[in-house]
PDB file of C-alpha atoms in Angstrom:
ATOM      1  CA  MET N   1       0.093  -0.047  -0.143  1.00 53.00           C
ATOM      2  CA  ILE N   2       2.817   2.282   0.896  1.00 53.00           C
ATOM      3  CA  GLU N   3       4.703   1.437  -2.227  1.00 58.00           C
ATOM      4  CA  LYS N   4       1.671   2.201  -4.326  1.00 57.00           C
ATOM      5  CA  LYS N   5       0.976   5.582  -2.489  1.00 59.00           C
ATOM      6  CA  GLY N   6       4.627   6.487  -3.303  1.00 63.00           C
ATOM      7  CA  TRP N   7       4.398   5.702  -6.826  1.00 65.00           C
ATOM      8  CA  VAL N   8       1.207   7.932  -7.275  1.00 62.00           C
ATOM      9  CA  LEU N   9       3.137  10.857  -5.543  1.00 67.00           C
ATOM     10  CA  ASN N  10       6.244  10.314  -7.890  1.00 65.00           C
ATOM     11  CA  LEU N  11       3.742  10.241 -10.940  1.00 63.00           C
ATOM     12  CA  ALA N  12       1.872  13.551  -9.769  1.00 62.00           C
ATOM     13  CA  LEU N  13       5.505  15.123  -9.408  1.00 68.00           C
ATOM     14  CA  PHE N  14       6.398  13.932 -12.626  1.00 58.00           C
ATOM     15  CA  LEU N  15       3.237  15.319 -14.399  1.00 63.00           C
ATOM     16  CA  ILE N  16       3.831  18.603 -12.446  1.00 65.00           C
ATOM     17  CA  ILE N  17       7.328  18.902 -13.693  1.00 65.00           C
ATOM     18  CA  ILE N  18       6.315  18.323 -17.239  1.00 63.00           C
ATOM     19  CA  LEU N  19       3.392  20.866 -16.985  1.00 60.00           C
ATOM     20  CA  VAL N  20       5.759  23.329 -15.576  1.00 56.00           C
ATOM     21  CA  ILE N  21       8.227  22.795 -18.350  1.00 55.00           C
ATOM     22  CA  LEU N  22       5.310  23.166 -20.836  1.00 54.00           C
ATOM     23  CA  VAL N  23       4.239  26.238 -19.289  1.00 51.00           C
ATOM     24  CA  GLY N  24       7.783  27.552 -19.307  1.00 52.00           C
ATOM     25  CA  ILE N  25       8.479  26.772 -23.143  1.00 50.00           C
ATOM     26  CA  TYR N  26       4.921  28.210 -23.940  1.00 53.00           C
ATOM     27  CA  PHE N  27       6.045  31.420 -22.152  1.00 52.00           C
ATOM     28  CA  LEU N  28       9.062  31.510 -23.763  1.00 49.00           C
ATOM     29  CA  TYR N  29       7.383  31.211 -26.969  1.00 53.00           C
ATOM     30  CA  LEU N  30       5.201  34.008 -26.313  1.00 51.00           C
ATOM     31  CA  ASN N  31       7.870  36.484 -25.140  1.00 56.00           C
ATOM     32  CA  ILE N  32      11.296  35.634 -26.836  1.00 56.00           C
ATOM     33  CA  PRO N  33      11.585  37.718 -30.250  1.00 54.00           C
ATOM     34  CA  GLY N  34      10.762  35.614 -33.237  1.00 54.00           C
ATOM     35  CA  LYS N  35      11.930  35.772 -36.744  1.00 60.00           C
ATOM     36  CA  PRO N  36      11.800  39.566 -37.868  1.00 56.00           C
ATOM     37  CA  GLU N  37       8.764  39.945 -40.445  1.00 62.00           C
ATOM     38  CA  ASN N  38       8.525  43.059 -42.574  1.00 63.00           C
ATOM     39  CA  LEU N  39       5.041  44.807 -42.315  1.00 65.00           C
ATOM     40  CA  ASN N  40       3.659  46.970 -44.769  1.00 68.00           C
ATOM     41  CA  PRO N  41       1.373  49.644 -42.988  1.00 65.00           C
ATOM     42  CA  VAL N  42      -1.448  51.418 -45.331  1.00 69.00           C
ATOM     43  CA  ILE N  43      -1.349  54.981 -44.888  1.00 71.00           C
ATOM     44  CA  VAL N  44      -3.155  57.909 -46.398  1.00 63.00           C
ATOM     45  CA  ASP N  45      -1.054  59.920 -48.648  1.00 60.00           C
ATOM     46  CA  VAL N  46      -1.682  63.787 -48.702  1.00 55.00           C
ATOM     47  CA  PRO N  47      -3.693  65.107 -51.645  1.00 55.00           C
ATOM     48  CA  GLU N  48      -1.367  66.096 -54.654  1.00 59.00           C
ATOM     49  CA  LEU N  49      -1.509  69.807 -55.326  1.00 56.00           C
ATOM     50  CA  LYS N  50      -1.980  70.821 -59.117  1.00 56.00           C
ATOM     51  CA  ASN N  51      -1.464  74.224 -60.224  1.00 51.00           C
ATOM     52  CA  GLN N  52      -4.437  76.170 -60.913  1.00 53.00           C
ATOM     53  CA  THR N  53      -5.221  78.655 -63.813  1.00 48.00           C
ATOM     54  CA  PHE N  54      -7.627  81.701 -63.228  1.00 50.00           C
ATOM     55  CA  ASP N  55      -8.489  82.719 -66.840  1.00 55.00           C
ATOM     56  CA  ASP N  56      -5.054  82.908 -68.359  1.00 67.00           C
ATOM     57  CA  VAL N  57      -3.135  83.734 -64.847  1.00 76.00           C
ATOM     58  CA  ILE N  58      -1.553  81.102 -63.021  1.00 79.00           C
ATOM     59  CA  GLN N  59       0.002  81.232 -59.579  1.00 85.00           C
ATOM     60  CA  PHE N  60       3.635  80.487 -59.487  1.00 85.00           C
ATOM     61  CA  PHE N  61       2.781  77.470 -57.067  1.00 87.00           C
ATOM     62  CA  PRO N  62      -0.519  76.374 -56.209  1.00 89.00           C
ATOM     63  CA  ASN N  63      -2.584  77.308 -53.085  1.00 92.00           C
ATOM     64  CA  MET N  64       0.006  80.111 -52.480  1.00 95.00           C
ATOM     65  CA  LYS N  65      -0.645  82.069 -49.693  1.00 96.00           C
ATOM     66  CA  PHE N  66       0.290  84.005 -46.427  1.00 97.00           C
ATOM     67  CA  ASN N  67      -0.579  81.894 -43.444  1.00 97.00           C
ATOM     68  CA  HIS N  68      -2.346  85.000 -41.733  1.00 97.00           C
ATOM     69  CA  ASN N  69      -4.723  87.413 -42.945  1.00 97.00           C
ATOM     70  CA  SER N  70      -3.267  90.618 -41.361  1.00 97.00           C
ATOM     71  CA  ILE N  71      -0.207  91.133 -43.370  1.00 98.00           C
ATOM     72  CA  SER N  72       2.358  93.891 -42.302  1.00 98.00           C
ATOM     73  CA  TYR N  73       4.558  95.792 -44.757  1.00 97.00           C
ATOM     74  CA  LYS N  74       7.394  98.233 -44.522  1.00 96.00           C
ATOM     75  CA  ILE N  75       8.276 100.893 -46.862  1.00 95.00           C
ATOM     76  CA  ASP N  76      11.879 101.812 -47.773  1.00 92.00           C
ATOM     77  CA  PRO N  77      12.564 105.512 -45.948  1.00 92.00           C
ATOM     78  CA  VAL N  78      14.220 106.456 -49.157  1.00 90.00           C
ATOM     79  CA  CYS N  79      11.030 106.373 -51.048  1.00 91.00           C
ATOM     80  CA  SER N  80       9.709 109.296 -52.377  1.00 90.00           C
ATOM     81  CA  GLY N  81       6.359 110.712 -51.040  1.00 92.00           C
ATOM     82  CA  VAL N  82       4.722 109.986 -54.362  1.00 90.00           C
ATOM     83  CA  LYS N  83       5.784 106.510 -54.307  1.00 90.00           C
ATOM     84  CA  ARG N  84       5.027 105.820 -50.750  1.00 93.00           C
ATOM     85  CA  SER N  85       1.606 107.376 -51.127  1.00 94.00           C
ATOM     86  CA  ARG N  86       0.893 105.037 -54.470  1.00 93.00           C
ATOM     87  CA  MET N  87       2.030 102.040 -52.461  1.00 95.00           C
ATOM     88  CA  ILE N  88      -0.340 102.722 -49.878  1.00 96.00           C
ATOM     89  CA  MET N  89      -3.019 103.097 -52.155  1.00 96.00           C
ATOM     90  CA  ALA N  90      -2.281  99.892 -53.719  1.00 96.00           C
ATOM     91  CA  PHE N  91      -2.626  98.126 -50.182  1.00 97.00           C
ATOM     92  CA  ASN N  92      -5.762  99.670 -49.627  1.00 97.00           C
ATOM     93  CA  ASP N  93      -7.277  98.930 -53.136  1.00 97.00           C
ATOM     94  CA  LEU N  94      -6.388  95.043 -52.733  1.00 97.00           C
ATOM     95  CA  GLU N  95      -7.586  95.025 -49.158  1.00 97.00           C
ATOM     96  CA  SER N  96     -10.743  96.598 -50.113  1.00 97.00           C
ATOM     97  CA  LYS N  97     -11.381  94.063 -53.068  1.00 96.00           C
ATOM     98  CA  ILE N  98     -10.549  91.101 -51.310  1.00 97.00           C
ATOM     99  CA  GLY N  99     -12.314  91.889 -47.908  1.00 95.00           C
ATOM    100  CA  LEU N 100     -10.728  89.147 -46.186  1.00 96.00           C
ATOM    101  CA  ILE N 101      -7.136  90.533 -45.633  1.00 97.00           C
ATOM    102  CA  SER N 102      -5.820  93.707 -44.278  1.00 97.00           C
ATOM    103  CA  PHE N 103      -2.533  95.482 -44.093  1.00 98.00           C
ATOM    104  CA  LYS N 104      -0.512  97.428 -41.684  1.00 97.00           C
ATOM    105  CA  GLU N 105       2.662  99.021 -41.710  1.00 96.00           C
ATOM    106  CA  VAL N 106       5.459  98.248 -39.368  1.00 96.00           C
ATOM    107  CA  VAL N 107       8.757 100.032 -38.519  1.00 92.00           C
ATOM    108  CA  ASN N 108      10.745  96.856 -38.400  1.00 90.00           C
ATOM    109  CA  GLU N 109      10.593  93.763 -40.862  1.00 90.00           C
ATOM    110  CA  GLY N 110       7.380  93.159 -42.443  1.00 94.00           C
ATOM    111  CA  ASP N 111       5.819  90.379 -44.417  1.00 97.00           C
ATOM    112  CA  ILE N 112       6.262  92.578 -47.407  1.00 97.00           C
ATOM    113  CA  GLU N 113       9.483  94.830 -47.933  1.00 95.00           C
ATOM    114  CA  VAL N 114       8.839  97.648 -50.407  1.00 94.00           C
ATOM    115  CA  SER N 115      12.320  98.869 -51.641  1.00 91.00           C
ATOM    116  CA  CYS N 116      13.151 101.947 -53.800  1.00 87.00           C
ATOM    117  CA  SER N 117      16.922 101.529 -53.321  1.00 75.00           C
ATOM    118  CA  GLU N 118      19.032 100.552 -56.283  1.00 64.00           C
ATOM    119  CA  GLU N 119      21.581  98.757 -53.779  1.00 60.00           C
ATOM    120  CA  GLN N 120      18.646  96.869 -52.382  1.00 55.00           C
ATOM    121  CA  LYS N 121      17.215  96.040 -55.852  1.00 53.00           C
ATOM    122  CA  GLU N 122      20.711  94.384 -56.485  1.00 54.00           C
ATOM    123  CA  SER N 123      20.923  92.531 -53.434  1.00 53.00           C
ATOM    124  CA  ILE N 124      17.086  91.105 -53.578  1.00 52.00           C
ATOM    125  CA  GLU N 125      17.414  90.113 -57.305  1.00 49.00           C
ATOM    126  CA  LYS N 126      20.850  88.342 -56.662  1.00 49.00           C
ATOM    127  CA  ASN N 127      19.676  86.281 -53.913  1.00 48.00           C
ATOM    128  CA  TYR N 128      15.833  85.850 -54.177  1.00 46.00           C
ATOM    129  CA  PHE N 129      13.242  84.821 -56.505  1.00 47.00           C
ATOM    130  CA  ILE N 130      11.289  88.031 -57.883  1.00 49.00           C
ATOM    131  CA  ALA N 131       8.694  88.025 -60.539  1.00 49.00           C
ATOM    132  CA  GLY N 132       9.121  91.209 -62.532  1.00 52.00           C
ATOM    133  CA  GLU N 133       9.483  93.763 -59.883  1.00 82.00           C
ATOM    134  CA  GLY N 134       7.325  92.232 -57.261  1.00 86.00           C
ATOM    135  CA  GLY N 135       7.257  88.690 -55.949  1.00 89.00           C
ATOM    136  CA  ALA N 136       7.695  86.235 -53.090  1.00 90.00           C
ATOM    137  CA  LYS N 137      11.357  86.071 -51.743  1.00 89.00           C
ATOM    138  CA  GLU N 138      10.588  82.941 -49.844  1.00 91.00           C
ATOM    139  CA  VAL N 139       8.105  80.139 -50.416  1.00 94.00           C
ATOM    140  CA  ILE N 140       7.552  77.048 -47.915  1.00 95.00           C
ATOM    141  CA  GLN N 141       6.047  74.113 -49.503  1.00 93.00           C
ATOM    142  CA  THR N 142       3.916  71.903 -47.152  1.00 93.00           C
ATOM    143  CA  GLY N 143       2.543  69.621 -49.560  1.00 89.00           C
ATOM    144  CA  ARG N 144      -1.071  71.116 -48.980  1.00 91.00           C
ATOM    145  CA  TYR N 145      -0.175  74.780 -49.301  1.00 94.00           C
ATOM    146  CA  ASN N 146       3.028  77.118 -50.505  1.00 95.00           C
ATOM    147  CA  ILE N 147       3.251  79.472 -47.540  1.00 97.00           C
ATOM    148  CA  ILE N 148       4.744  82.979 -48.535  1.00 96.00           C
ATOM    149  CA  ALA N 149       7.129  83.760 -46.003  1.00 94.00           C
ATOM    150  CA  ASN N 150       8.085  87.216 -46.969  1.00 94.00           C
ATOM    151  CA  GLY N 151       7.624  89.071 -50.316  1.00 94.00           C
ATOM    152  CA  THR N 152       9.162  92.198 -51.903  1.00 93.00           C
ATOM    153  CA  VAL N 153       7.993  95.256 -54.168  1.00 93.00           C
ATOM    154  CA  LEU N 154      10.459  97.214 -56.267  1.00 89.00           C
ATOM    155  CA  LEU N 155       9.504 100.717 -57.257  1.00 86.00           C
ATOM    156  CA  TYR N 156      11.107 101.348 -60.185  1.00 75.00           C
ATOM    157  CA  LYS N 157       9.782 102.990 -63.713  1.00 64.00           C
ATOM    158  CA  GLU N 158      10.197 100.750 -66.549  1.00 53.00           C
ATOM    159  CA  ASN N 159       9.475 101.319 -70.416  1.00 45.00           C
ATOM    160  CA  GLY N 160       6.360 100.118 -71.277  1.00 48.00           C
ATOM    161  CA  ARG N 161       4.630 101.063 -68.175  1.00 59.00           C
ATOM    162  CA  LYS N 162       2.194 104.029 -67.627  1.00 62.00           C
ATOM    163  CA  ASP N 163       1.574 105.572 -64.573  1.00 69.00           C
ATOM    164  CA  CYS N 164      -1.998 106.503 -64.000  1.00 83.00           C
ATOM    165  CA  ASP N 165      -4.011 108.455 -61.291  1.00 86.00           C
ATOM    166  CA  TRP N 166      -4.408 105.260 -59.290  1.00 89.00           C
ATOM    167  CA  SER N 167      -1.826 102.824 -58.188  1.00 90.00           C
ATOM    168  CA  ASN N 168      -1.966 100.258 -61.230  1.00 90.00           C
ATOM    169  CA  VAL N 169       2.118  99.779 -61.251  1.00 90.00           C
ATOM    170  CA  GLU N 170       2.003  99.044 -57.492  1.00 92.00           C
ATOM    171  CA  LEU N 171      -1.111  96.979 -57.444  1.00 95.00           C
ATOM    172  CA  HIS N 172       0.597  94.942 -60.277  1.00 93.00           C
ATOM    173  CA  GLU N 173       3.738  94.189 -58.331  1.00 93.00           C
ATOM    174  CA  LEU N 174       1.669  93.657 -55.119  1.00 96.00           C
ATOM    175  CA  VAL N 175      -0.592  90.996 -56.780  1.00 96.00           C
ATOM    176  CA  HIS N 176       2.836  89.249 -57.861  1.00 94.00           C
ATOM    177  CA  VAL N 177       3.844  89.005 -54.236  1.00 96.00           C
ATOM    178  CA  PHE N 178       0.519  86.987 -53.643  1.00 96.00           C
ATOM    179  CA  GLY N 179       1.715  84.499 -56.255  1.00 93.00           C
ATOM    180  CA  PHE N 180       0.045  85.419 -59.539  1.00 93.00           C
ATOM    181  CA  GLY N 181       2.034  85.698 -62.686  1.00 90.00           C
ATOM    182  CA  HIS N 182       1.366  87.688 -66.011  1.00 90.00           C
ATOM    183  CA  SER N 183      -1.806  87.659 -68.213  1.00 90.00           C
ATOM    184  CA  THR N 184      -1.931  87.510 -71.779  1.00 90.00           C
ATOM    185  CA  ASN N 185      -5.254  89.563 -71.920  1.00 91.00           C
ATOM    186  CA  PRO N 186      -4.272  93.211 -72.621  1.00 91.00           C
ATOM    187  CA  ASP N 187      -7.113  94.285 -70.767  1.00 92.00           C
ATOM    188  CA  SER N 188      -5.860  92.528 -67.536  1.00 93.00           C
ATOM    189  CA  LEU N 189      -3.922  94.655 -64.919  1.00 93.00           C
ATOM    190  CA  MET N 190      -1.299  91.559 -64.840  1.00 92.00           C
ATOM    191  CA  TYR N 191      -0.828  92.136 -68.324  1.00 91.00           C
ATOM    192  CA  PRO N 192       3.170  92.449 -68.654  1.00 87.00           C
ATOM    193  CA  TYR N 193       2.886  95.923 -70.446  1.00 85.00           C
ATOM    194  CA  LEU N 194       0.761  98.675 -68.377  1.00 79.00           C
ATOM    195  CA  GLU N 195       0.029 100.818 -71.027  1.00 77.00           C
ATOM    196  CA  ASP N 196      -3.469 101.518 -70.656  1.00 84.00           C
ATOM    197  CA  CYS N 197      -5.194 102.992 -67.301  1.00 89.00           C
ATOM    198  CA  ASN N 198      -8.347 101.079 -67.871  1.00 91.00           C
ATOM    199  CA  GLN N 199      -6.686  97.777 -67.235  1.00 92.00           C
ATOM    200  CA  GLU N 200      -8.227  95.922 -64.251  1.00 93.00           C
ATOM    201  CA  LEU N 201      -7.345  93.280 -61.995  1.00 94.00           C
ATOM    202  CA  ASP N 202      -8.988  90.057 -63.118  1.00 93.00           C
ATOM    203  CA  GLU N 203     -12.299  88.721 -60.994  1.00 93.00           C
ATOM    204  CA  SER N 204     -10.852  85.151 -61.097  1.00 91.00           C
ATOM    205  CA  ILE N 205      -7.870  86.590 -58.817  1.00 94.00           C
ATOM    206  CA  ILE N 206      -9.797  88.381 -56.611  1.00 95.00           C
ATOM    207  CA  ASN N 207     -12.145  85.354 -56.004  1.00 93.00           C
ATOM    208  CA  GLU N 208      -9.171  83.156 -55.705  1.00 93.00           C
ATOM    209  CA  LEU N 209      -7.670  85.484 -52.989  1.00 96.00           C
ATOM    210  CA  ARG N 210     -11.183  85.385 -51.121  1.00 96.00           C
ATOM    211  CA  ARG N 211     -10.980  81.372 -51.210  1.00 94.00           C
ATOM    212  CA  LEU N 212      -7.657  81.064 -49.833  1.00 95.00           C
ATOM    213  CA  TYR N 213      -7.867  83.664 -47.312  1.00 97.00           C
ATOM    214  CA  SER N 214     -11.169  82.226 -46.079  1.00 97.00           C
ATOM    215  CA  GLN N 215      -9.749  79.148 -45.255  1.00 95.00           C
ATOM    216  CA  GLU N 216      -8.711  78.664 -41.422  1.00 95.00           C
ATOM    217  CA  ASN N 217      -5.254  78.306 -41.019  1.00 96.00           C
ATOM    218  CA  LEU N 218      -4.731  74.915 -39.435  1.00 96.00           C
ATOM    219  CA  VAL N 219      -2.227  72.032 -38.719  1.00 96.00           C
ATOM    220  CA  ASP N 220      -2.167  68.762 -40.779  1.00 94.00           C
ATOM    221  CA  LEU N 221      -0.148  66.245 -39.418  1.00 94.00           C
ATOM    222  CA  TYR N 222       0.155  63.065 -41.573  1.00 92.00           C
ATOM    223  CA  PHE N 223       2.293  59.839 -41.664  1.00 90.00           C
ATOM    224  CA  ASP N 224       4.490  60.520 -44.605  1.00 88.00           C
ATOM    225  CA  ASP N 225       6.472  56.953 -44.167  1.00 86.00           C
ATOM    226  CA  VAL N 226       6.039  54.031 -41.828  1.00 88.00           C
ATOM    227  CA  ASN N 227       8.221  51.177 -41.585  1.00 90.00           C
ATOM    228  CA  VAL N 228       7.380  48.360 -39.074  1.00 90.00           C
ATOM    229  CA  ILE N 229       9.218  44.910 -38.201  1.00 89.00           C
ATOM    230  CA  LYS N 230       7.316  42.382 -35.829  1.00 88.00           C
ATOM    231  CA  LYS N 231       9.539  39.734 -34.160  1.00 88.00           C
ATOM    232  CA  GLY N 232       7.057  37.586 -32.447  1.00 84.00           C
ATOM    233  CA  LYS N 233       5.618  39.766 -29.694  1.00 87.00           C
ATOM    234  CA  TYR N 234       7.786  42.829 -30.428  1.00 89.00           C
ATOM    235  CA  LEU N 235       7.735  45.822 -32.823  1.00 89.00           C
ATOM    236  CA  ASP N 236      10.491  47.660 -34.042  1.00 92.00           C
ATOM    237  CA  PHE N 237       9.288  50.752 -36.218  1.00 91.00           C
ATOM    238  CA  ASN N 238      10.289  54.100 -37.285  1.00 92.00           C
ATOM    239  CA  LEU N 239       7.998  56.532 -38.866  1.00 91.00           C
ATOM    240  CA  THR N 240       8.030  60.131 -40.260  1.00 93.00           C
ATOM    241  CA  ILE N 241       5.275  62.479 -39.394  1.00 93.00           C
ATOM    242  CA  LYS N 242       4.957  65.907 -41.466  1.00 94.00           C
ATOM    243  CA  ASN N 243       2.839  68.761 -41.088  1.00 94.00           C
ATOM    244  CA  SER N 244       1.306  69.914 -44.266  1.00 93.00           C
ATOM    245  CA  GLY N 245      -0.967  72.444 -42.569  1.00 94.00           C
ATOM    246  CA  SER N 246      -0.378  76.289 -42.966  1.00 96.00           C
ATOM    247  CA  ILE N 247       0.710  76.673 -39.130  1.00 96.00           C
ATOM    248  CA  ASN N 248       2.870  75.168 -36.648  1.00 96.00           C
ATOM    249  CA  SER N 249       1.690  72.369 -34.540  1.00 95.00           C
ATOM    250  CA  GLU N 250       1.851  72.458 -30.670  1.00 89.00           C
ATOM    251  CA  SER N 251       2.993  69.222 -28.834  1.00 86.00           C
ATOM    252  CA  SER N 252       0.791  66.123 -29.083  1.00 90.00           C
ATOM    253  CA  GLU N 253       0.897  62.526 -29.127  1.00 93.00           C
ATOM    254  CA  PHE N 254       0.814  59.363 -31.304  1.00 92.00           C
ATOM    255  CA  SER N 255      -0.281  56.115 -30.293  1.00 95.00           C
ATOM    256  CA  VAL N 256       0.111  52.288 -31.263  1.00 94.00           C
ATOM    257  CA  LEU N 257      -2.965  50.585 -30.640  1.00 93.00           C
ATOM    258  CA  GLU N 258      -3.324  46.578 -30.902  1.00 92.00           C
ATOM    259  CA  GLU N 259      -6.853  45.463 -31.951  1.00 89.00           C
ATOM    260  CA  GLY N 260      -8.243  48.775 -30.612  1.00 89.00           C
ATOM    261  CA  LYS N 261      -6.433  48.805 -27.340  1.00 93.00           C
ATOM    262  CA  VAL N 262      -3.526  51.195 -26.498  1.00 94.00           C
ATOM    263  CA  VAL N 263      -0.166  49.519 -26.397  1.00 93.00           C
ATOM    264  CA  GLU N 264       1.549  52.833 -25.536  1.00 93.00           C
ATOM    265  CA  ASP N 265       1.138  56.802 -26.258  1.00 95.00           C
ATOM    266  CA  PHE N 266       4.369  58.597 -27.200  1.00 94.00           C
ATOM    267  CA  ASP N 267       4.810  62.405 -27.005  1.00 93.00           C
ATOM    268  CA  LEU N 268       5.027  64.102 -30.309  1.00 91.00           C
ATOM    269  CA  GLU N 269       7.147  67.459 -30.057  1.00 90.00           C
ATOM    270  CA  LYS N 270       6.132  70.453 -32.323  1.00 94.00           C
ATOM    271  CA  ILE N 271       6.320  70.284 -35.936  1.00 95.00           C
ATOM    272  CA  ASN N 272       6.424  73.414 -37.993  1.00 96.00           C
ATOM    273  CA  TYR N 273       4.548  73.595 -40.948  1.00 96.00           C
ATOM    274  CA  GLY N 274       6.541  72.147 -44.000  1.00 95.00           C
ATOM    275  CA  ALA N 275       8.617  70.152 -41.814  1.00 95.00           C
ATOM    276  CA  GLY N 276       8.672  66.770 -40.369  1.00 94.00           C
ATOM    277  CA  ILE N 277      10.312  64.580 -37.583  1.00 94.00           C
ATOM    278  CA  ILE N 278      11.504  60.889 -37.871  1.00 94.00           C
ATOM    279  CA  ILE N 279      10.698  58.622 -34.980  1.00 92.00           C
ATOM    280  CA  GLU N 280      12.394  55.146 -34.111  1.00 94.00           C
ATOM    281  CA  ILE N 281      11.019  52.762 -31.583  1.00 92.00           C
ATOM    282  CA  LYS N 282      12.645  49.221 -30.681  1.00 93.00           C
ATOM    283  CA  ASN N 283      11.236  46.522 -28.769  1.00 92.00           C
ATOM    284  CA  LEU N 284       7.895  47.574 -28.177  1.00 92.00           C
ATOM    285  CA  ARG N 285       6.136  44.893 -26.488  1.00 91.00           C
ATOM    286  CA  LEU N 286       2.675  43.607 -27.936  1.00 90.00           C
ATOM    287  CA  ARG N 287      -0.189  42.270 -25.976  1.00 87.00           C
ATOM    288  CA  SER N 288      -0.127  38.973 -27.978  1.00 85.00           C
ATOM    289  CA  ARG N 289       2.135  37.384 -30.327  1.00 82.00           C
ATOM    290  CA  ASN N 290      -0.436  37.278 -33.377  1.00 84.00           C
ATOM    291  CA  PRO N 291      -2.771  40.150 -33.334  1.00 87.00           C
ATOM    292  CA  ASP N 292      -5.225  40.733 -36.141  1.00 86.00           C
ATOM    293  CA  GLU N 293      -4.662  44.625 -36.439  1.00 88.00           C
ATOM    294  CA  ILE N 294      -2.035  47.055 -35.331  1.00 90.00           C
ATOM    295  CA  ARG N 295      -2.750  50.741 -35.831  1.00 91.00           C
ATOM    296  CA  PHE N 296      -0.930  54.018 -35.413  1.00 92.00           C
ATOM    297  CA  ILE N 297      -2.674  57.006 -34.645  1.00 93.00           C
ATOM    298  CA  ILE N 298      -1.560  60.535 -34.506  1.00 94.00           C
ATOM    299  CA  ASP N 299      -3.727  62.786 -31.961  1.00 94.00           C
ATOM    300  CA  ARG N 300      -5.833  59.820 -30.738  1.00 92.00           C
ATOM    301  CA  LYS N 301      -7.493  62.329 -28.029  1.00 91.00           C
ATOM    302  CA  ASP N 302      -8.415  64.760 -30.740  1.00 90.00           C
ATOM    303  CA  LEU N 303      -6.692  67.790 -29.015  1.00 90.00           C
ATOM    304  CA  ILE N 304      -5.363  69.314 -32.060  1.00 92.00           C
ATOM    305  CA  LYS N 305      -7.768  70.850 -34.545  1.00 93.00           C
ATOM    306  CA  GLU N 306      -6.542  69.889 -38.092  1.00 93.00           C
ATOM    307  CA  ILE N 307      -7.577  70.309 -41.831  1.00 92.00           C
ATOM    308  CA  ASP N 308      -8.041  66.658 -42.519  1.00 88.00           C
ATOM    309  CA  GLU N 309      -8.430  64.086 -39.745  1.00 84.00           C
ATOM    310  CA  GLU N 310      -8.595  61.102 -42.014  1.00 83.00           C
ATOM    311  CA  ASN N 311      -4.755  61.078 -42.548  1.00 86.00           C
ATOM    312  CA  ASN N 312      -3.692  60.470 -39.074  1.00 90.00           C
ATOM    313  CA  VAL N 313      -3.761  56.608 -39.010  1.00 90.00           C
ATOM    314  CA  ALA N 314      -1.520  53.840 -40.473  1.00 88.00           C
ATOM    315  CA  LEU N 315      -2.749  50.576 -40.382  1.00 84.00           C
ATOM    316  CA  VAL N 316      -1.479  46.879 -40.409  1.00 79.00           C
ATOM    317  CA  SER N 317      -4.064  44.144 -40.884  1.00 73.00           C
ATOM    318  CA  PHE N 318      -3.277  40.564 -40.582  1.00 65.00           C
ATOM    319  CA  ASP N 319      -6.585  39.315 -41.740  1.00 57.00           C
ATOM    320  CA  ASP N 320      -5.013  37.845 -44.927  1.00 51.00           C
TER     321      ASP N 320
END
């Protein structure tokens, strides 16, 4: 009887040891890194910008605008009283035509610099892009907009231009600053030769400026590129997040979700418009070894108001 009881105890102990070994093996299977598997997340691309034509006048870049509606300007002190007054008249004229923008004169650097100096003319033409005698000195391409960082108007008399009792020359150059080129229509103010005081600013340009400056300036964060390697229960990934909006983003976060549940939230630093950041994470531990779905989300808590909320997700699905 004692021998039988001892045999039973030994068998039970043996079975317990086997069970512990099996549990240990299963635990190791779940947690040790597996063979690297390259995943291909599906991301939403930013819409491709196409240049637009307004009658026969085209913007140098599509969706070209300042990222604010109150635009400052500085007039060179060497400008004569006549040039100064005509330039201010042009600002007032464009402001009244558009209705959504305003201009204010500043003492220091302005969004638009009005120059009357030959030295400044040579410096500007040497170092910056200027269309005719007016244009954008610097344009920041965001992918959704082309933001005018600053512009210049050069006030010089040229052959083929006629001064009228209104600011035709100055308004022509100012419209160049806002991104519009020349027209082939002799009745247009944007015709290369200002030889008729009856030339008028195209209504299509006015309407396009109204469209651009009626849009709220917002952030638009999106995944530009996501590379993911899964090693069993662990993820290695690097991703690029960009801002295609018209203003800088504030600090936010992006998250990794597994089957709808948050694995981890990561802080996301400020991103300037037209810029981006690269983030690399190693050995992020998932909840399971074989999830059905992994999702990367920018601003999961919707703390940032964006132009497009649909391009904040990169999805990895294992349904296939």
